[in-house]
Short mmCIF file of C-alpha atoms in Angstrom, two decimals:
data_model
loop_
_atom_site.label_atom_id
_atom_site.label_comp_id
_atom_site.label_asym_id
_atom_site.label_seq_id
_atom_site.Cartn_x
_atom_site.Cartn_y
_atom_site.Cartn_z
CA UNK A 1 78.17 113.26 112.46
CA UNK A 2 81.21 113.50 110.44
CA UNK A 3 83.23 111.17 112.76
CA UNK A 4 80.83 108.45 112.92
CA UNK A 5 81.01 108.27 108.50
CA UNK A 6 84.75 107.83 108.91
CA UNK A 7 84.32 105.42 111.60
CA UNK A 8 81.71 103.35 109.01
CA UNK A 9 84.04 103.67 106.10
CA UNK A 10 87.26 103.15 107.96
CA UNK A 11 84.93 99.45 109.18
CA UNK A 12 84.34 98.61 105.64
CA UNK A 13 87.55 99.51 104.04
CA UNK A 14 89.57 96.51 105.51
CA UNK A 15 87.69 93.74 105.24
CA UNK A 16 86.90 94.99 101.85
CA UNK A 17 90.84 95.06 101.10
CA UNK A 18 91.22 91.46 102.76
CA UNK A 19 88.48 90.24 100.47
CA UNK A 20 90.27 91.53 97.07
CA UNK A 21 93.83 90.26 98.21
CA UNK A 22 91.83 86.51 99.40
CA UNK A 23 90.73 86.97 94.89
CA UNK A 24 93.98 88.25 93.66
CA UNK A 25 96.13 85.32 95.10
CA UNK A 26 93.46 82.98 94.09
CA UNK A 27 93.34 83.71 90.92
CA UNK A 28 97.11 83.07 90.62
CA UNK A 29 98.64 80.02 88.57
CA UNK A 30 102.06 79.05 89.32
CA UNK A 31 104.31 78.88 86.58
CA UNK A 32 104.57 75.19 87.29
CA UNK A 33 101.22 74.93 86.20
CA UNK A 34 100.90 77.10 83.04
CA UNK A 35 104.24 75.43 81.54
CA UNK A 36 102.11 71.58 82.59
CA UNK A 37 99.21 73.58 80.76
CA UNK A 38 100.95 74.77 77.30
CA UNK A 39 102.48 71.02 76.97
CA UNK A 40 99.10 69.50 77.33
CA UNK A 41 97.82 71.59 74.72
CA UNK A 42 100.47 71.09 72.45
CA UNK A 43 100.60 66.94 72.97
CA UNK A 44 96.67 67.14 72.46
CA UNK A 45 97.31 68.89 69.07
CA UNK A 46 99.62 66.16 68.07
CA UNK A 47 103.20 67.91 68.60
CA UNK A 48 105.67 64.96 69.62
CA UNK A 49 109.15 66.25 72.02
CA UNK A 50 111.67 65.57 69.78
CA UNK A 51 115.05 66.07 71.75
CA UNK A 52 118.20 66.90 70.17
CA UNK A 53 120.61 64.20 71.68
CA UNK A 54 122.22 62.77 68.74
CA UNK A 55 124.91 65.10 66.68
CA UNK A 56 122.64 64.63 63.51
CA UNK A 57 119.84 66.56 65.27
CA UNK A 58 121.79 69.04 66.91
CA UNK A 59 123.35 70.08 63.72
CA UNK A 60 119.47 70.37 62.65
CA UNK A 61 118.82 73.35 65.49
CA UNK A 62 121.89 75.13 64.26
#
């Protein structure tokens, strides 16, 4: 009786680790996709990208 439980659990326990790796990886973002996140939010908040290519606005960072 004892072999047939492990036999039951030993049938459940891969699909059942299949099924939780299948979630984990889809729940992933790449990090392509959370930087393209975090700039929407900030453009629909009203920050503008100011870049510092001019001297006068490098001196400005420093």
């Amino acid at each position: 009786m004892k072999t047939k439980i492990r036999t039951n659990r030993a049938l459940w326990a891969f699909p059942a680790c299949v099924t939780m790796a299948c979630l984990s990886l889809a729940g992933c973002e790449s990090v392509r996709d959370q930087i393209a996140d975090r700039e929407n939010s900030l453009a629909a908040a009203g920050f503008v990208a100011r870049p510092a290519n001019t001297p006068e606005r490098q001196e400005m960072l420093q």
